C-alpha cells in the first residue's frame, strides 16, 4: 500500500491530520467504532486522554489483527461528547497519537455527539485503512 499525504499550501497548515490521503492498495479495512472498552466490556479511564489512549489502542489492535499498520490508516473520525474538552486536551492527545500511531496522519474529523452507546464513554474512534 502506498499513501500519499496531500496538504495543499492554499489550506491552513494541518496539525495532527492530513487534508487528504491518496491511497493505492488492494484491500480496504473498515474499522468499527472503538471506545475505551477493556476486555471485560467495561469503559476504562475517567479522563478524555485516558479514554483516547485506550480507544486508539483498540482501533490499532483491530487494524493490526487485520494485517495493517498505523501508516495504512487513511481516514479516522473522532466522535467526542465534549468538543471543548477535546480541544483543551489536544496537545496531550497529539502526543498519545504520535506514541501509538506515529506521524503518518490520516484524513481526520472530530465531531461532537450528544452521547455514545456506552453512557460513560467520552469518545469513539472509527476509520478505514488501505492494505497492499
PDB file of C-alpha atoms in Angstrom:
ATOM      1  CA  UNK A   1       0.000   0.000   0.000  1.00  0.00           C
ATOM      2  CA  UNK A   2       1.164   3.477  -0.721  1.00  0.00           C
ATOM      3  CA  UNK A   3      -0.303   6.503   0.967  1.00  0.00           C
ATOM      4  CA  UNK A   4       0.438   9.988  -0.214  1.00  0.00           C
ATOM      5  CA  UNK A   5      -0.432  12.701   2.285  1.00  0.00           C
ATOM      6  CA  UNK A   6      -1.720  15.780   0.453  1.00  0.00           C
ATOM      7  CA  UNK A   7      -1.597  19.134   2.231  1.00  0.00           C
ATOM      8  CA  UNK A   8      -2.135  21.987  -0.241  1.00  0.00           C
ATOM      9  CA  UNK A   9      -0.330  25.239   0.573  1.00  0.00           C
ATOM     10  CA  UNK A  10      -3.595  27.095  -0.116  1.00  0.00           C
ATOM     11  CA  UNK A  11      -5.134  25.485   3.006  1.00  0.00           C
ATOM     12  CA  UNK A  12      -4.368  26.082   6.658  1.00  0.00           C
ATOM     13  CA  UNK A  13      -1.359  24.012   7.776  1.00  0.00           C
ATOM     14  CA  UNK A  14      -2.656  20.726   9.219  1.00  0.00           C
ATOM     15  CA  UNK A  15      -1.907  19.887  12.834  1.00  0.00           C
ATOM     16  CA  UNK A  16      -2.395  16.247  13.715  1.00  0.00           C
ATOM     17  CA  UNK A  17      -4.174  15.324  10.477  1.00  0.00           C
ATOM     18  CA  UNK A  18      -3.739  15.388   6.710  1.00  0.00           C
ATOM     19  CA  UNK A  19      -6.098  17.308   4.426  1.00  0.00           C
ATOM     20  CA  UNK A  20      -6.255  14.351   2.032  1.00  0.00           C
ATOM     21  CA  UNK A  21      -4.720  10.921   1.670  1.00  0.00           C
ATOM     22  CA  UNK A  22      -4.354   9.242  -1.704  1.00  0.00           C
ATOM     23  CA  UNK A  23      -4.101   5.510  -1.029  1.00  0.00           C
ATOM     24  CA  UNK A  24      -3.260   2.800  -3.509  1.00  0.00           C
ATOM     25  CA  UNK A  25      -3.700  -0.806  -2.485  1.00  0.00           C
ATOM     26  CA  UNK A  26      -5.913  -3.792  -2.922  1.00  0.00           C
ATOM     27  CA  UNK A  27      -7.660  -4.319   0.433  1.00  0.00           C
ATOM     28  CA  UNK A  28      -9.899  -1.948   2.351  1.00  0.00           C
ATOM     29  CA  UNK A  29     -10.252  -2.417   6.097  1.00  0.00           C
ATOM     30  CA  UNK A  30     -13.264  -0.740   7.694  1.00  0.00           C
ATOM     31  CA  UNK A  31     -12.682  -0.251  11.396  1.00  0.00           C
ATOM     32  CA  UNK A  32     -15.691  -0.238  13.694  1.00  0.00           C
ATOM     33  CA  UNK A  33     -16.085   2.455  16.298  1.00  0.00           C
ATOM     34  CA  UNK A  34     -13.835   1.847  19.271  1.00  0.00           C
ATOM     35  CA  UNK A  35     -14.280   3.310  22.725  1.00  0.00           C
ATOM     36  CA  UNK A  36     -12.234   2.748  25.884  1.00  0.00           C
ATOM     37  CA  UNK A  37     -13.685  -0.721  26.446  1.00  0.00           C
ATOM     38  CA  UNK A  38     -11.461  -3.230  28.189  1.00  0.00           C
ATOM     39  CA  UNK A  39     -11.574  -6.979  27.510  1.00  0.00           C
ATOM     40  CA  UNK A  40     -14.433  -7.327  30.019  1.00  0.00           C
ATOM     41  CA  UNK A  41     -16.557  -4.808  28.097  1.00  0.00           C
ATOM     42  CA  UNK A  42     -16.194  -2.022  30.669  1.00  0.00           C
ATOM     43  CA  UNK A  43     -15.184   1.574  29.878  1.00  0.00           C
ATOM     44  CA  UNK A  44     -11.817   2.391  31.430  1.00  0.00           C
ATOM     45  CA  UNK A  45     -10.369   5.788  32.251  1.00  0.00           C
ATOM     46  CA  UNK A  46     -12.046   8.778  33.844  1.00  0.00           C
ATOM     47  CA  UNK A  47     -10.412  11.409  31.633  1.00  0.00           C
ATOM     48  CA  UNK A  48     -10.580  12.132  27.941  1.00  0.00           C
ATOM     49  CA  UNK A  49      -6.842  11.434  27.407  1.00  0.00           C
ATOM     50  CA  UNK A  50      -7.077   8.088  29.223  1.00  0.00           C
ATOM     51  CA  UNK A  51     -10.104   7.065  27.169  1.00  0.00           C
ATOM     52  CA  UNK A  52      -8.487   8.324  23.954  1.00  0.00           C
ATOM     53  CA  UNK A  53      -5.410   6.192  24.582  1.00  0.00           C
ATOM     54  CA  UNK A  54      -7.490   3.065  25.170  1.00  0.00           C
ATOM     55  CA  UNK A  55      -9.824   3.727  22.218  1.00  0.00           C
ATOM     56  CA  UNK A  56      -6.867   4.324  19.875  1.00  0.00           C
ATOM     57  CA  UNK A  57      -5.143   1.203  21.198  1.00  0.00           C
ATOM     58  CA  UNK A  58      -8.328  -0.763  20.485  1.00  0.00           C
ATOM     59  CA  UNK A  59      -8.594   0.693  16.970  1.00  0.00           C
ATOM     60  CA  UNK A  60      -4.946  -0.125  16.224  1.00  0.00           C
ATOM     61  CA  UNK A  61      -5.353  -3.637  17.644  1.00  0.00           C
ATOM     62  CA  UNK A  62      -8.216  -4.280  15.221  1.00  0.00           C
ATOM     63  CA  UNK A  63      -6.135  -2.850  12.381  1.00  0.00           C
ATOM     64  CA  UNK A  64      -3.049  -4.925  13.223  1.00  0.00           C
ATOM     65  CA  UNK A  65      -5.156  -8.079  13.543  1.00  0.00           C
ATOM     66  CA  UNK A  66      -6.496  -7.368  10.037  1.00  0.00           C
ATOM     67  CA  UNK A  67      -2.895  -7.179   8.798  1.00  0.00           C
ATOM     68  CA  UNK A  68      -2.332  -3.417   8.797  1.00  0.00           C
ATOM     69  CA  UNK A  69      -0.104  -0.886  10.478  1.00  0.00           C
ATOM     70  CA  UNK A  70      -0.913   2.650  11.660  1.00  0.00           C
ATOM     71  CA  UNK A  71       0.608   4.028   8.437  1.00  0.00           C
ATOM     72  CA  UNK A  72      -2.188   2.270   6.498  1.00  0.00           C
ATOM     73  CA  UNK A  73      -4.875   4.395   8.184  1.00  0.00           C
ATOM     74  CA  UNK A  74      -6.394   6.686   5.588  1.00  0.00           C
ATOM     75  CA  UNK A  75      -9.416   8.041   7.481  1.00  0.00           C
ATOM     76  CA  UNK A  76     -10.305   8.379  11.185  1.00  0.00           C
ATOM     77  CA  UNK A  77     -13.347  10.056  12.693  1.00  0.00           C
ATOM     78  CA  UNK A  78     -13.432  11.013  16.365  1.00  0.00           C
ATOM     79  CA  UNK A  79     -16.855  11.324  17.950  1.00  0.00           C
ATOM     80  CA  UNK A  80     -16.500  13.354  21.162  1.00  0.00           C
ATOM     81  CA  UNK A  81     -19.175  14.143  23.714  1.00  0.00           C
ATOM     82  CA  UNK A  82     -17.452  17.427  24.570  1.00  0.00           C
ATOM     83  CA  UNK A  83     -15.517  19.284  21.860  1.00  0.00           C
ATOM     84  CA  UNK A  84     -14.254  21.920  24.318  1.00  0.00           C
ATOM     85  CA  UNK A  85     -12.709  19.186  26.467  1.00  0.00           C
ATOM     86  CA  UNK A  86     -11.196  17.612  23.336  1.00  0.00           C
ATOM     87  CA  UNK A  87      -9.665  20.957  22.298  1.00  0.00           C
ATOM     88  CA  UNK A  88      -8.330  21.567  25.820  1.00  0.00           C
ATOM     89  CA  UNK A  89      -6.529  18.213  25.718  1.00  0.00           C
ATOM     90  CA  UNK A  90      -5.414  18.418  22.068  1.00  0.00           C
ATOM     91  CA  UNK A  91      -1.660  18.641  22.813  1.00  0.00           C
ATOM     92  CA  UNK A  92      -1.796  15.571  25.056  1.00  0.00           C
ATOM     93  CA  UNK A  93      -3.996  13.700  22.571  1.00  0.00           C
ATOM     94  CA  UNK A  94      -1.469  14.518  19.848  1.00  0.00           C
ATOM     95  CA  UNK A  95       1.335  13.059  21.967  1.00  0.00           C
ATOM     96  CA  UNK A  96      -0.697   9.902  22.581  1.00  0.00           C
ATOM     97  CA  UNK A  97      -1.376   9.607  18.826  1.00  0.00           C
ATOM     98  CA  UNK A  98       2.321  10.008  17.964  1.00  0.00           C
ATOM     99  CA  UNK A  99       3.356   7.472  20.639  1.00  0.00           C
ATOM    100  CA  UNK A 100       0.900   4.847  19.397  1.00  0.00           C
ATOM    101  CA  UNK A 101       0.452   5.563  15.688  1.00  0.00           C
ATOM    102  CA  UNK A 102       3.423   7.672  14.622  1.00  0.00           C
ATOM    103  CA  UNK A 103       3.419  10.771  12.443  1.00  0.00           C
ATOM    104  CA  UNK A 104       1.665   9.436   9.328  1.00  0.00           C
ATOM    105  CA  UNK A 105      -1.625  11.208   9.946  1.00  0.00           C
ATOM    106  CA  UNK A 106      -4.797  10.124   8.170  1.00  0.00           C
ATOM    107  CA  UNK A 107      -7.525  12.428   6.984  1.00  0.00           C
ATOM    108  CA  UNK A 108      -9.490  13.136  10.166  1.00  0.00           C
ATOM    109  CA  UNK A 109     -12.604  14.779  11.520  1.00  0.00           C
ATOM    110  CA  UNK A 110     -13.734  15.436  15.087  1.00  0.00           C
ATOM    111  CA  UNK A 111     -17.488  15.579  15.588  1.00  0.00           C
ATOM    112  CA  UNK A 112     -19.393  16.401  18.769  1.00  0.00           C
ATOM    113  CA  UNK A 113     -22.191  13.980  19.626  1.00  0.00           C
ATOM    114  CA  UNK A 114     -24.813  14.060  22.348  1.00  0.00           C
ATOM    115  CA  UNK A 115     -23.836  10.680  23.735  1.00  0.00           C
ATOM    116  CA  UNK A 116     -22.363   7.350  22.734  1.00  0.00           C
ATOM    117  CA  UNK A 117     -23.624   3.781  23.070  1.00  0.00           C
ATOM    118  CA  UNK A 118     -21.808   3.378  26.400  1.00  0.00           C
ATOM    119  CA  UNK A 119     -23.008   6.227  28.573  1.00  0.00           C
ATOM    120  CA  UNK A 120     -19.633   6.679  30.295  1.00  0.00           C
ATOM    121  CA  UNK A 121     -17.694   6.807  27.010  1.00  0.00           C
ATOM    122  CA  UNK A 122     -16.293  10.265  26.294  1.00  0.00           C
ATOM    123  CA  UNK A 123     -15.269   9.491  22.710  1.00  0.00           C
ATOM    124  CA  UNK A 124     -15.272   6.911  19.977  1.00  0.00           C
ATOM    125  CA  UNK A 125     -12.922   6.456  17.020  1.00  0.00           C
ATOM    126  CA  UNK A 126     -13.634   4.708  13.749  1.00  0.00           C
ATOM    127  CA  UNK A 127     -11.856   4.675  10.433  1.00  0.00           C
ATOM    128  CA  UNK A 128     -10.575   2.745   7.496  1.00  0.00           C
ATOM    129  CA  UNK A 129      -7.261   1.656   6.083  1.00  0.00           C
ATOM    130  CA  UNK A 130      -5.918   0.514   2.725  1.00  0.00           C
ATOM    131  CA  UNK A 131      -3.633  -2.520   2.734  1.00  0.00           C
ATOM    132  CA  UNK A 132      -1.481  -3.942  -0.073  1.00  0.00           C
TER     133      UNK A 132
END
